[in-house]
Coordinates of C-alpha atoms in Angstrom, one line a residue:
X1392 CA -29.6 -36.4 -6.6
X1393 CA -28.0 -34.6 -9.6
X1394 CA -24.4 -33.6 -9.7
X1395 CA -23.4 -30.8 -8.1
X1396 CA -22.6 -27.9 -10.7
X1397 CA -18.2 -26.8 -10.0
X1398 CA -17.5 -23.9 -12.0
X1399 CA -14.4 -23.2 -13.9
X1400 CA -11.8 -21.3 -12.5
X1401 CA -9.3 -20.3 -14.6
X1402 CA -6.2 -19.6 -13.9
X1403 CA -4.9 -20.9 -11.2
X1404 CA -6.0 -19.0 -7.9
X1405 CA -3.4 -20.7 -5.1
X1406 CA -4.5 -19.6 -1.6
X1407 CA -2.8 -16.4 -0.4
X1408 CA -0.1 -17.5 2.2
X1409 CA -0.1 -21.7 1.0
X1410 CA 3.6 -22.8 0.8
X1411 CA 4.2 -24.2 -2.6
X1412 CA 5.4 -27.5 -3.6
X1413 CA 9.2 -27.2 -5.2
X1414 CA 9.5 -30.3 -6.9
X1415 CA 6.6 -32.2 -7.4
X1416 CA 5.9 -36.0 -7.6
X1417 CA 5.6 -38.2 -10.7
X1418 CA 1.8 -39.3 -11.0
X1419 CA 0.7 -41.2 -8.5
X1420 CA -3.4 -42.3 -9.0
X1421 CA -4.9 -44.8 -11.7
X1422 CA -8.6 -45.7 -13.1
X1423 CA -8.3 -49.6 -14.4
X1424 CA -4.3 -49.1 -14.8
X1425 CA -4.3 -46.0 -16.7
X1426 CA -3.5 -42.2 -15.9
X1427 CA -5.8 -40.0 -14.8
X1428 CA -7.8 -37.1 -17.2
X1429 CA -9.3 -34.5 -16.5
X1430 CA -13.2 -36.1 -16.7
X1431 CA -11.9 -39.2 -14.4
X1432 CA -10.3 -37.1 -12.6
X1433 CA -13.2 -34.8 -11.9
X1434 CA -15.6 -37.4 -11.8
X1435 CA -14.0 -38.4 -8.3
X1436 CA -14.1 -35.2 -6.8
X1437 CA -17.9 -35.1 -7.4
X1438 CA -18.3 -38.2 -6.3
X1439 CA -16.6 -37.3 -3.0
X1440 CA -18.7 -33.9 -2.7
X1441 CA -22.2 -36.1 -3.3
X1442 CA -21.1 -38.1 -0.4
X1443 CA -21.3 -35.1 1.6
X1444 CA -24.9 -34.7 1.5
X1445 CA -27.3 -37.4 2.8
X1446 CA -29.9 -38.3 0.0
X1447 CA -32.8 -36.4 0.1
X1448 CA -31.2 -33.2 2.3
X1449 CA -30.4 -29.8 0.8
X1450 CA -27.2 -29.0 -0.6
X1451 CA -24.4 -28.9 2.3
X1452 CA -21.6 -27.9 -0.3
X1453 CA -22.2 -24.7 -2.5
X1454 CA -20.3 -22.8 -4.6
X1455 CA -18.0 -24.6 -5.8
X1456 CA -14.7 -23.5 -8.0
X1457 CA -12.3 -25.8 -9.0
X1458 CA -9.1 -23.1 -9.7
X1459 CA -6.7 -24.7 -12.4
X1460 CA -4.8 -23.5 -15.6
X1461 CA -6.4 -25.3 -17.9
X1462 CA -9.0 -24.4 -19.3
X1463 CA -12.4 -26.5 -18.5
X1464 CA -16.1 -26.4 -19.7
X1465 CA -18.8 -26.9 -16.9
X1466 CA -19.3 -30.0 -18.1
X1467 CA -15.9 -30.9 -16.9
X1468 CA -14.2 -32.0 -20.4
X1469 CA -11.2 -29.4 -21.4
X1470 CA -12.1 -26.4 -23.5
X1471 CA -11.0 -27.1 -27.0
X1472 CA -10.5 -23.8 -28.3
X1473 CA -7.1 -23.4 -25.8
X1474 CA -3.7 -25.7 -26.2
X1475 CA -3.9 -29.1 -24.9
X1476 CA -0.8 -29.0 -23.8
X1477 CA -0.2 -29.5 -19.5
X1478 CA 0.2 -26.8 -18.3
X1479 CA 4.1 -26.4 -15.9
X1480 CA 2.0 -25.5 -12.7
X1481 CA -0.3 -28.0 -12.1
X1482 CA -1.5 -26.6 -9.0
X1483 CA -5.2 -27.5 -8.0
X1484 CA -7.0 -25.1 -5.4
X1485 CA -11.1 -26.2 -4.5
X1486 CA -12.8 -23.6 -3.0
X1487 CA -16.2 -24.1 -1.7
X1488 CA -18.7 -23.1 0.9
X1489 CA -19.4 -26.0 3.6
X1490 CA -22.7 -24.9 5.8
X1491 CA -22.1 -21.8 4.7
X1492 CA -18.7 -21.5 5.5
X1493 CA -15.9 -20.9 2.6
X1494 CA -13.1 -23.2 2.8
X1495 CA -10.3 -24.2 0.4
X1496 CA -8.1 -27.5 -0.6
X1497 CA -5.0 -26.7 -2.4
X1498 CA -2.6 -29.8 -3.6
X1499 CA -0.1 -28.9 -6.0
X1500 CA 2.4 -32.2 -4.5
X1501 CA 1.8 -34.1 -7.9
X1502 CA 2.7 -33.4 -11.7
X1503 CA -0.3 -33.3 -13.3
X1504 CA -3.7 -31.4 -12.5
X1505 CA -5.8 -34.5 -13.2
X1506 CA -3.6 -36.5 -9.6
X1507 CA -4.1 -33.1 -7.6
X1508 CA -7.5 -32.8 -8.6
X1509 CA -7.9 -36.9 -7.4
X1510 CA -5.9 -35.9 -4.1
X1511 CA -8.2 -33.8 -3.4
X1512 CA -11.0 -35.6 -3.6
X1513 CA -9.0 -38.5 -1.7
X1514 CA -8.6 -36.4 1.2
X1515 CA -12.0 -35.2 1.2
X1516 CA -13.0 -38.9 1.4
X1517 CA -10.3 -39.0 4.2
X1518 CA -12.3 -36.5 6.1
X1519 CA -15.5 -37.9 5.7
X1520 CA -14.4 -40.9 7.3
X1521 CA -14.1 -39.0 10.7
X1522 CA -17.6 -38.4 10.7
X1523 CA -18.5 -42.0 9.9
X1524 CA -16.1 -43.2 12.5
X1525 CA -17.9 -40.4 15.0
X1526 CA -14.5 -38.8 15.5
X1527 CA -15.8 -35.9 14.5
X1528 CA -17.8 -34.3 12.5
X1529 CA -17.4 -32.4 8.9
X1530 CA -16.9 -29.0 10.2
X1531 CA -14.8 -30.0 12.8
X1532 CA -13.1 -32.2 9.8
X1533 CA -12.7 -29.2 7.5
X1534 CA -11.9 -26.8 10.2
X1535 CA -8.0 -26.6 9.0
X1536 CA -9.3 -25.5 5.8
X1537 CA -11.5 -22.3 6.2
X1538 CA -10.4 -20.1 3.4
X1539 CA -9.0 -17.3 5.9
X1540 CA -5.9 -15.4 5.3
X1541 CA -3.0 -16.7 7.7
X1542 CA -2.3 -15.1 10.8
X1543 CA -0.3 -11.8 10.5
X1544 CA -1.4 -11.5 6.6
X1545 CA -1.8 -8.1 5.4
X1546 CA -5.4 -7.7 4.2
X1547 CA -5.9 -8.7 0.9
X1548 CA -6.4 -5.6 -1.7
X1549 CA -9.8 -5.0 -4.2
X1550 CA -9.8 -6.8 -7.1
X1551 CA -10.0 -3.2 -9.0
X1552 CA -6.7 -2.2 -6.9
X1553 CA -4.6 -5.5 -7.9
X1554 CA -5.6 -5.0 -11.4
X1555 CA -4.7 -1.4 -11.7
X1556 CA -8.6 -0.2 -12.1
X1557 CA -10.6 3.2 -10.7
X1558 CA -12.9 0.9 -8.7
X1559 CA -15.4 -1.7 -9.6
X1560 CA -17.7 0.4 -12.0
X1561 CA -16.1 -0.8 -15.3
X1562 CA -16.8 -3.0 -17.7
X1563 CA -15.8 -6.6 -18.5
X1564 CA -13.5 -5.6 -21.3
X1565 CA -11.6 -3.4 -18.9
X1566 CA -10.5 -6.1 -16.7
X1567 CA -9.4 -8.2 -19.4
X1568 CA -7.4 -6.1 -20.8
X1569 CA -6.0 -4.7 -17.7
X1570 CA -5.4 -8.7 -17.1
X1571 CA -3.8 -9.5 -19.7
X1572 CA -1.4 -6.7 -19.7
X1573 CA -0.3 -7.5 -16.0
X1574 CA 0.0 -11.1 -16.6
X1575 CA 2.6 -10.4 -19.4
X1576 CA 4.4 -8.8 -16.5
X1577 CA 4.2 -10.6 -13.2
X1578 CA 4.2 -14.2 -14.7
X1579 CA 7.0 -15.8 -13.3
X1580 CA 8.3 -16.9 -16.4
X1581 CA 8.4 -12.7 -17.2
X1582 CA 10.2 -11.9 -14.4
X1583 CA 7.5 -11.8 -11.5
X1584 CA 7.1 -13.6 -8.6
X1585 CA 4.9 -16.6 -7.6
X1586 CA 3.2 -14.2 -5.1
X1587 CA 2.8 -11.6 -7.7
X1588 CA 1.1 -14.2 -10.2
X1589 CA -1.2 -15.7 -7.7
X1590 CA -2.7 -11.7 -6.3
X1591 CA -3.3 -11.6 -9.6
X1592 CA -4.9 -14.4 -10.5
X1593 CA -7.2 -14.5 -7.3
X1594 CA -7.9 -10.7 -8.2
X1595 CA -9.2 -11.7 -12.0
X1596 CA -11.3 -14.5 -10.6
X1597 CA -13.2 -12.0 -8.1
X1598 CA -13.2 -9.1 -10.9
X1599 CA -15.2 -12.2 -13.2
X1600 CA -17.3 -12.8 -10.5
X1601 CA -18.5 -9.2 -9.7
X1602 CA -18.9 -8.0 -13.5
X1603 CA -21.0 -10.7 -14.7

């Protein structure tokens, strides 16, 4: 059984109505004493989501993003074209469709990407273990984490409205330079707000999506 393909997602998409972490933890996980990167880090997560699936069955988990700001190839090694440097939000969000139903995991608790990333796949092994145990089973595991805005949300807005577009006719050029002028503005290092940053972000990931 091959590895199952995560794409990208870039930046950070945190799920709309998730509290955020104020002050998060010094780094917590190790591989043979040493800190986490992104490839070990990763490597765990798919080793969690292969575990998943019984050998020999079709995929149970499918499309997969792993939402971050860095910067990440789909081989899971970090783009060197962009700064290495960490970036100061190293919130991790995993969205992905479990039997067909989209869910999400969002751990921002730790300082680095690479120890939310591992958290995540930790508690994903955590849930497996109810199945196992015959506790329950994965959807019943997973149920807290169907990617569904909370009750009382407003609904969420088009991607073409967030980014200030006519509609979704445009062109891939158009969104990223509609992007890129908003982010220079609703960043909350500019002056915007957390819930600002993360519309947007969620709105560029979809506009990528649907203009291929």
């Amino acid at each position: 059984m091959s590895d199952p393909k995560i794409e990208p997602g870039y930046p950070l998409a945190w799920p709309q109505g998730r509290p955020r972490t104020r002050k998060p933890a010094p780094a917590l996980f190790r591989k043979d004493g040493r800190r986490l990167t992104l490839t070990t880090a990763r490597a765990r997560l798919v080793e969690q989501v292969n575990m998943i699936t019984q050998r020999g069955q079709p995929w149970r988990v499918r499309n997969m993003v792993l939402s971050t700001n860095i910067r990440f190839t789909l081989a899971g090694t970090r783009d060197q074209n962009v700064s290495r440097r960490d970036p100061e939000d190293a919130g991790v969000a995993f969205y992905f469709e479990l039997d067909g139903r989209p869910h999400v995991l969002a751990c921002d608790r730790w300082d680095t990407v690479y120890d939310n990333i591992a958290a995540i796949a930790a508690h994903i092994e955590a849930l497996r273990g109810q199945e196992r145990w015959g506790v329950a089973d994965l959807r019943q595991a997973f149920a807290g984490h169907v990617a569904l805005p909370p009750p009382g949300a407003p609904p969420e807005r088009s991607w073409w409205k967030v980014l200030g577009l006519p509609g979704a006719d445009v062109s891939r050029n158009d969104i990223d330079a509609m992007y890129r002028r908003l982010a220079a503005r609703r960043h909350p290092d500019a002056g915007g707000t957390r819930e600002q940053w993360d519309e947007l972000a969620a709105a560029y990931e979809a506009a990528k999506a649907a203009v291929a």
